[in-house]
Amino acid sequence: MDMAPSAHPLPTSTVPTVNRRRVATAAALASAVEWYDYFVFGIAAALVLGDLYFPAGSSTAGVLASFATFAVGFLARPLGGIVAGQLGDKRGRKPMLVLALTLMGVATTGIGLLPTYETIGVAAPILLVFLRVAQGVAVGAQWGGAMLLATEYAPEGKRGVYGSVVQLGVPIGVVTANTVFLLAGAFTSESAFAAWGWRIPFLIGLFVLALAWYIHTRVEETPEFRAAERELSEKEKSEQTSPLRTILRNHLGTVLLAGGSFAVNTATFYILITGVLDYTTRELDMKRSAVLTVSLCVSLTQLILIPASAALSDRVGRIRVYAFGAAGIALWAVPLFLLIDTGSLLWLGVGTFVASCFLSIMYGPQAALFAELFTAEMRYTGASLGYQIAAVCGGGLAPFVMVLLLEATGTSMAVSAYIIGLSVIALLSIKVLADRARSR
């Protein structure tokens, strides 16, 4: 297997270090607040949204309806990736990132203010789905913009490290979302939390608009996009083929392979932070606050592991590190649920910690790997599509599939088999990507 890091290495950019650090910080913050807003829905879906917005039927039916709404956000993510990718490859990375942050802030705040089914009837779940779709479009547009701001400003030899600052937004978002929910639960009674306490994490999302304004006014467009833009005359610009059309015509295989390589990561991640939260509290009778605390502590470890694995990929190659993480997820899938099924907080922590380590090993180099699969004029579109395909096929459906598998089989080993199947797809996709890089 070829261990070369990329097929399209990003060129070195001569940018002052202070500018690089400012952009990297802005990209990391953009990713963190965006993912915070996105994750609070997943936690709320596991805890309260089923009863408040889908009250008819059994508790399982309510959770399934809530998780289906959670999945709708993932179905909308490719739309955000396509629209932002098209415009981002033609008009710039920064404007699309600002737009994505603004949309996410408005949608998340809207959910926090949304009346329940008891108040406005069937309009409540309809509006909830609409706002979740808006969240999906926003996060689909955000990842490519933040990732390219970081990697296209990075110095030679540090693409993985700079790309990992965007990936850190995920554990930061999880930690923050869990912390806010824990605090909301600690300072309210059970009835008050169900009535209004759960809304607090959503209303905090309004602060994302301030970050959008900061990026709009203080961050410059990436040097690589400006260089690519200068290479095209005005006539060439008017005749330029759509980046999406170019991707679909000439690079669809690369997009699908990228998505196939990453689906297991995003599926396992959402199983851990959302599916396991529902499973342990509803089926194993574990306390909500205790499970959230375990999830928070495990996520903190990713803040170290993600940049460490990214830095390692700068030295030994993206593919080698990425494939090791995918293999580890496959091997740990069965022990993971054997430990969770004990109902012990200690073994829950051990199981999810080891799984999180393998997820971090994959996630660290992923931004740089996807960026390097495509050239600058189609990078936003291609990388975003690959990422969002994985999100739809893996992450969005994972909690829903997990509940269905548990109901149909009565055993968590069915969920382990689901993870193993996705791991096999990931390893095959990685091998093909490596063989293609080697042939070039």
XYZ file of C-alpha atoms in Angstrom, residues 10-418:
409
model
C -0.912 21.753 -1.535
C 1.757 24.260 -2.527
C 3.786 26.170 0.033
C 2.359 29.578 0.871
C 4.473 32.513 2.016
C 2.251 33.950 4.734
C 3.373 35.644 7.973
C 3.153 33.326 10.970
C 0.838 35.677 12.845
C -1.675 35.548 9.982
C -1.512 31.761 9.885
C -2.189 31.541 13.601
C -5.077 33.990 13.407
C -6.680 32.040 10.584
C -6.080 28.691 12.305
C -7.672 30.020 15.497
C -10.651 31.422 13.600
C -11.117 28.128 11.723
C -10.950 26.136 14.958
C -13.480 28.416 16.674
C -15.784 28.324 13.653
C -15.710 24.536 13.675
C -16.208 24.341 17.454
C -19.250 26.619 17.636
C -20.776 25.079 14.521
C -20.450 21.560 15.898
C -21.654 22.659 19.330
C -24.850 23.926 17.748
C -25.192 20.713 15.764
C -24.515 18.355 18.691
C -26.932 19.926 21.146
C -29.698 18.635 18.897
C -28.343 15.082 19.107
C -28.228 15.177 22.897
C -31.679 16.730 23.116
C -32.994 14.114 20.671
C -31.828 11.352 23.002
C -33.210 13.025 26.132
C -36.337 15.150 25.570
C -37.354 15.892 21.982
C -39.237 12.628 21.466
C -41.704 13.363 24.266
C -42.041 17.078 23.474
C -42.444 16.977 19.702
C -43.493 13.377 18.882
C -45.667 12.392 21.861
C -47.891 9.734 20.258
C -47.117 6.026 20.701
C -44.497 4.235 22.806
C -41.279 5.731 24.153
C -39.333 3.755 21.528
C -41.466 5.260 18.753
C -40.824 8.732 20.121
C -37.074 8.147 20.206
C -37.127 6.759 16.664
C -39.042 9.811 15.430
C -36.616 12.089 17.255
C -33.584 10.292 15.795
C -35.194 10.380 12.351
C -35.368 14.164 12.686
C -31.730 14.069 13.796
C -30.926 12.128 10.600
C -32.742 14.674 8.428
C -30.007 17.161 9.270
C -27.479 14.780 7.756
C -29.518 14.328 4.591
C -29.361 18.108 4.137
C -25.595 18.275 4.613
C -24.666 17.332 1.009
C -26.871 20.201 -0.204
C -24.870 22.599 1.940
C -21.635 21.044 0.709
C -22.678 21.296 -2.949
C -23.914 24.897 -2.808
C -21.033 26.152 -0.668
C -18.554 24.078 -2.656
C -19.670 25.578 -5.956
C -19.562 29.121 -4.635
C -16.498 28.513 -2.478
C -14.475 27.261 -5.434
C -15.542 30.277 -7.511
C -16.003 33.115 -4.994
C -13.803 32.168 -2.061
C -13.653 30.099 1.112
C -14.339 32.878 3.621
C -17.758 34.119 2.396
C -19.202 30.613 2.507
C -17.904 30.019 6.014
C -19.458 33.267 7.235
C -22.777 32.369 5.607
C -22.729 28.881 7.153
C -22.083 30.246 10.638
C -24.896 32.775 10.299
C -27.393 30.143 9.141
C -26.420 27.796 11.977
C -26.784 30.517 14.600
C -30.260 31.465 13.403
C -31.473 27.848 13.099
C -30.178 26.746 16.501
C -31.678 29.750 18.262
C -34.941 29.039 16.471
C -35.044 25.515 17.912
C -34.471 26.940 21.373
C -37.519 29.202 20.942
C -39.760 26.655 19.196
C -43.099 25.838 20.909
C -43.813 22.159 21.586
C -46.473 19.825 20.184
C -48.689 20.523 23.172
C -48.688 24.247 22.333
C -49.022 24.406 18.539
C -49.793 20.833 17.543
C -48.458 19.282 14.350
C -46.752 22.538 13.345
C -44.172 21.900 16.079
C -42.536 18.778 14.575
C -42.788 20.277 11.079
C -40.916 23.411 12.154
C -38.427 21.298 14.094
C -37.628 19.311 10.948
C -37.287 22.532 8.937
C -34.832 24.030 11.428
C -32.893 20.771 11.588
C -32.596 20.847 7.788
C -31.202 24.386 8.072
C -28.659 23.115 10.608
C -27.678 20.362 8.202
C -27.205 22.757 5.309
C -25.097 25.009 7.535
C -22.757 22.318 8.812
C -22.456 20.869 5.307
C -21.260 24.246 4.098
C -19.064 24.973 7.119
C -16.650 22.056 7.158
C -15.119 22.685 3.746
C -14.695 26.407 4.385
C -13.069 26.018 7.801
C -10.902 23.109 6.654
C -9.607 24.981 3.616
C -8.951 28.168 5.566
C -6.670 26.128 7.822
C -4.953 23.822 5.311
C -4.489 26.402 2.553
C -2.755 28.731 4.996
C -0.548 25.962 6.404
C 3.234 25.876 5.829
C 4.752 22.954 3.937
C 5.029 19.833 6.056
C 2.320 20.885 8.528
C -0.886 20.403 6.549
C -2.043 17.640 8.876
C -1.476 19.678 12.023
C -3.215 22.768 10.636
C -6.097 20.680 9.318
C -6.491 19.039 12.720
C -7.398 22.359 14.384
C -10.664 22.208 12.443
C -11.161 18.592 13.489
C -10.732 19.675 17.109
C -14.014 21.516 16.727
C -15.817 18.185 17.042
C -14.588 17.169 20.532
C -14.743 20.814 21.668
C -18.341 20.957 20.461
C -19.165 17.676 22.213
C -17.518 18.739 25.472
C -19.247 22.108 25.434
C -22.647 20.661 24.531
C -22.417 17.996 27.236
C -21.213 20.535 29.799
C -24.059 22.941 29.095
C -26.622 20.127 29.287
C -25.106 18.911 32.561
C -25.276 22.414 34.016
C -28.830 22.903 32.785
C -29.818 19.628 34.417
C -27.952 20.398 37.644
C -29.638 23.761 38.182
C -33.153 22.691 37.252
C -35.535 20.007 38.457
C -36.570 17.141 36.156
C -39.843 18.890 35.353
C -38.171 22.271 34.798
C -35.536 20.699 32.557
C -38.248 19.095 30.429
C -40.241 22.334 30.354
C -37.530 24.894 29.576
C -34.077 23.859 30.830
C -33.244 21.933 27.650
C -33.689 25.153 25.647
C -30.706 26.905 27.245
C -28.033 25.059 25.193
C -29.827 26.039 21.979
C -30.150 29.709 22.916
C -26.427 29.929 23.649
C -25.895 29.138 19.976
C -26.819 32.740 19.198
C -23.232 33.742 20.020
C -22.052 32.068 16.811
C -23.192 35.199 14.967
C -20.472 37.224 16.701
C -17.828 34.825 15.414
C -19.249 35.068 11.905
C -18.826 38.838 12.045
C -15.240 38.507 13.299
C -14.266 36.208 10.433
C -15.999 38.486 7.970
C -14.059 41.545 9.130
C -10.690 40.190 10.331
C -9.785 37.110 8.247
C -8.461 37.302 4.693
C -9.146 34.891 1.850
C -6.690 31.994 1.528
C -3.565 32.657 -0.564
C -4.054 29.496 -2.610
C -7.543 30.501 -3.675
C -6.282 33.972 -4.606
C -3.458 32.422 -6.621
C -5.828 30.095 -8.457
C -8.177 32.990 -9.101
C -5.398 35.117 -10.601
C -4.445 32.358 -13.026
C -7.796 32.676 -14.749
C -8.514 35.575 -17.043
C -11.950 37.146 -16.991
C -12.792 35.286 -20.176
C -11.677 31.993 -18.718
C -13.724 32.668 -15.614
C -16.865 33.129 -17.652
C -16.191 29.877 -19.506
C -15.059 27.924 -16.463
C -16.755 24.576 -16.023
C -18.819 24.151 -12.888
C -16.686 22.548 -10.133
C -19.579 20.193 -9.365
C -19.843 19.141 -13.009
C -16.103 18.530 -13.138
C -16.229 16.470 -9.972
C -19.174 14.357 -11.129
C -17.698 13.821 -14.565
C -14.059 13.134 -13.741
C -13.644 12.571 -9.997
C -16.827 10.905 -8.744
C -14.909 7.747 -7.890
C -12.545 9.690 -5.633
C -15.476 11.364 -3.881
C -17.208 8.021 -3.256
C -13.997 6.409 -2.029
C -13.417 9.322 0.338
C -16.947 8.936 1.668
C -16.587 5.168 1.985
C -13.340 5.564 3.902
C -14.885 7.874 6.487
C -18.417 6.507 7.017
C -17.326 4.144 9.810
C -15.746 7.005 11.723
C -18.762 9.266 11.678
C -21.196 6.372 12.305
C -19.273 5.117 15.333
C -18.897 8.650 16.652
C -22.645 9.332 16.612
C -23.361 5.914 18.063
C -21.092 6.827 20.979
C -22.391 10.328 21.690
C -26.081 9.864 20.846
C -27.050 6.212 20.426
C -25.224 5.047 23.548
C -26.744 7.915 25.552
C -30.232 6.685 24.656
C -29.325 2.992 25.096
C -27.714 3.352 28.512
C -30.398 5.618 29.983
C -33.462 3.927 28.474
C -32.408 0.263 28.336
C -29.718 -0.064 31.024
C -31.280 2.432 33.508
C -28.061 4.405 33.920
C -28.262 7.999 35.120
C -28.315 10.685 32.434
C -25.879 12.966 34.235
C -23.384 10.142 34.787
C -23.432 9.043 31.145
C -23.051 12.639 29.954
C -20.087 13.065 32.288
C -18.390 9.960 30.849
C -18.996 11.251 27.321
C -17.542 14.621 28.282
C -14.386 13.111 29.807
C -13.812 10.819 26.845
C -14.196 13.714 24.433
C -11.528 15.670 26.315
C -8.952 13.026 25.419
C -9.583 13.718 21.732
C -8.178 17.205 22.182
C -4.767 15.559 22.548
C -5.122 12.563 20.247
C -6.461 14.376 17.173
C -3.523 16.815 16.726
C -1.069 14.050 17.710
C -2.311 11.718 14.980
C -2.358 14.605 12.487
C 1.254 15.466 13.315
C 2.195 11.801 12.901
C 0.547 11.786 9.466
C 2.785 14.699 8.443
C 5.757 12.420 9.153
C 4.689 8.941 8.034
C 1.817 9.664 5.625
C -1.923 10.162 5.899
C -2.913 6.724 4.611
C -0.909 4.712 7.123
C -2.349 6.568 10.142
C -5.864 6.662 8.676
C -5.919 2.920 7.925
C -4.638 2.034 11.398
C -7.552 3.907 12.965
C -10.112 2.169 10.731
C -8.681 -1.277 11.557
C -8.764 -0.451 15.266
C -12.450 0.489 15.125
C -13.244 -2.878 13.528
C -11.308 -4.834 16.158
C -12.850 -2.927 19.073
C -16.498 -3.048 17.929
C -17.383 -6.221 19.847
C -15.459 -5.466 23.089
C -17.015 -1.992 23.064
C -20.576 -3.235 23.526
C -19.623 -6.117 25.793
C -18.258 -3.480 28.173
C -21.239 -1.131 27.760
C -23.686 -3.972 28.466
C -22.226 -4.450 31.947
C -24.091 -1.311 32.997
C -20.982 -0.122 34.802
C -19.861 3.492 34.418
C -16.235 2.378 34.680
C -16.476 -0.115 31.845
C -18.594 2.306 29.829
C -15.732 4.774 30.181
C -13.094 2.205 29.203
C -15.051 0.985 26.193
C -15.859 4.412 24.811
C -12.355 5.734 25.568
C -10.608 3.066 23.488
C -13.131 3.520 20.670
C -12.568 7.272 20.835
C -8.808 6.749 20.508
C -9.243 4.929 17.205
C -11.728 7.556 15.998
C -9.204 10.295 16.812
C -6.432 8.473 14.954
C -8.609 8.558 11.831
C -10.034 12.010 12.354
C -6.731 13.835 12.880
C -5.314 13.456 9.340
C -8.697 13.350 7.592
C -8.996 17.059 6.746
C -5.560 17.211 5.109
C -6.127 13.886 3.350
C -9.401 15.011 1.792
C -7.985 18.414 0.825
C -5.049 16.755 -0.928
C -7.292 14.510 -3.010
C -8.389 17.471 -5.161
C -6.820 20.462 -6.882
C -7.545 24.021 -5.677
C -10.207 24.896 -8.252
C -12.443 21.987 -7.167
C -11.206 21.316 -3.633
C -14.107 22.846 -1.689
C -16.656 20.892 -3.728
C -14.790 17.589 -3.826
C -13.698 17.450 -0.190
C -17.096 18.614 1.080
C -18.977 16.034 -0.979
C -16.766 13.190 0.210
C -17.187 14.235 3.831
C -20.947 14.780 3.629
C -21.617 11.496 1.802
C -19.944 9.771 4.732
C -22.027 11.855 7.145
C -25.295 10.819 5.489
C -24.483 7.133 5.023
C -22.752 6.822 8.384
C -23.461 9.412 11.046
C -26.981 10.554 10.261
C -28.492 7.088 10.139
C -26.346 5.467 12.834
C -28.425 6.246 15.977
C -31.636 5.377 14.099
C -30.127 2.114 12.786
C -28.837 1.319 16.263
C -32.322 1.557 17.801
C -33.794 -0.553 14.988
C -31.103 -3.223 15.364
C -31.577 -3.378 19.130
C -35.354 -3.662 18.769
C -35.130 -6.290 16.010
C -32.418 -8.507 17.504
C -32.462 -7.780 21.208
C -28.659 -7.774 21.312
C -26.057 -5.039 21.046
C -23.835 -7.388 19.026
C -25.936 -6.408 16.022
C -24.645 -2.856 16.429
C -21.086 -4.218 16.631
C -21.657 -6.088 13.356
C -22.900 -2.849 11.765
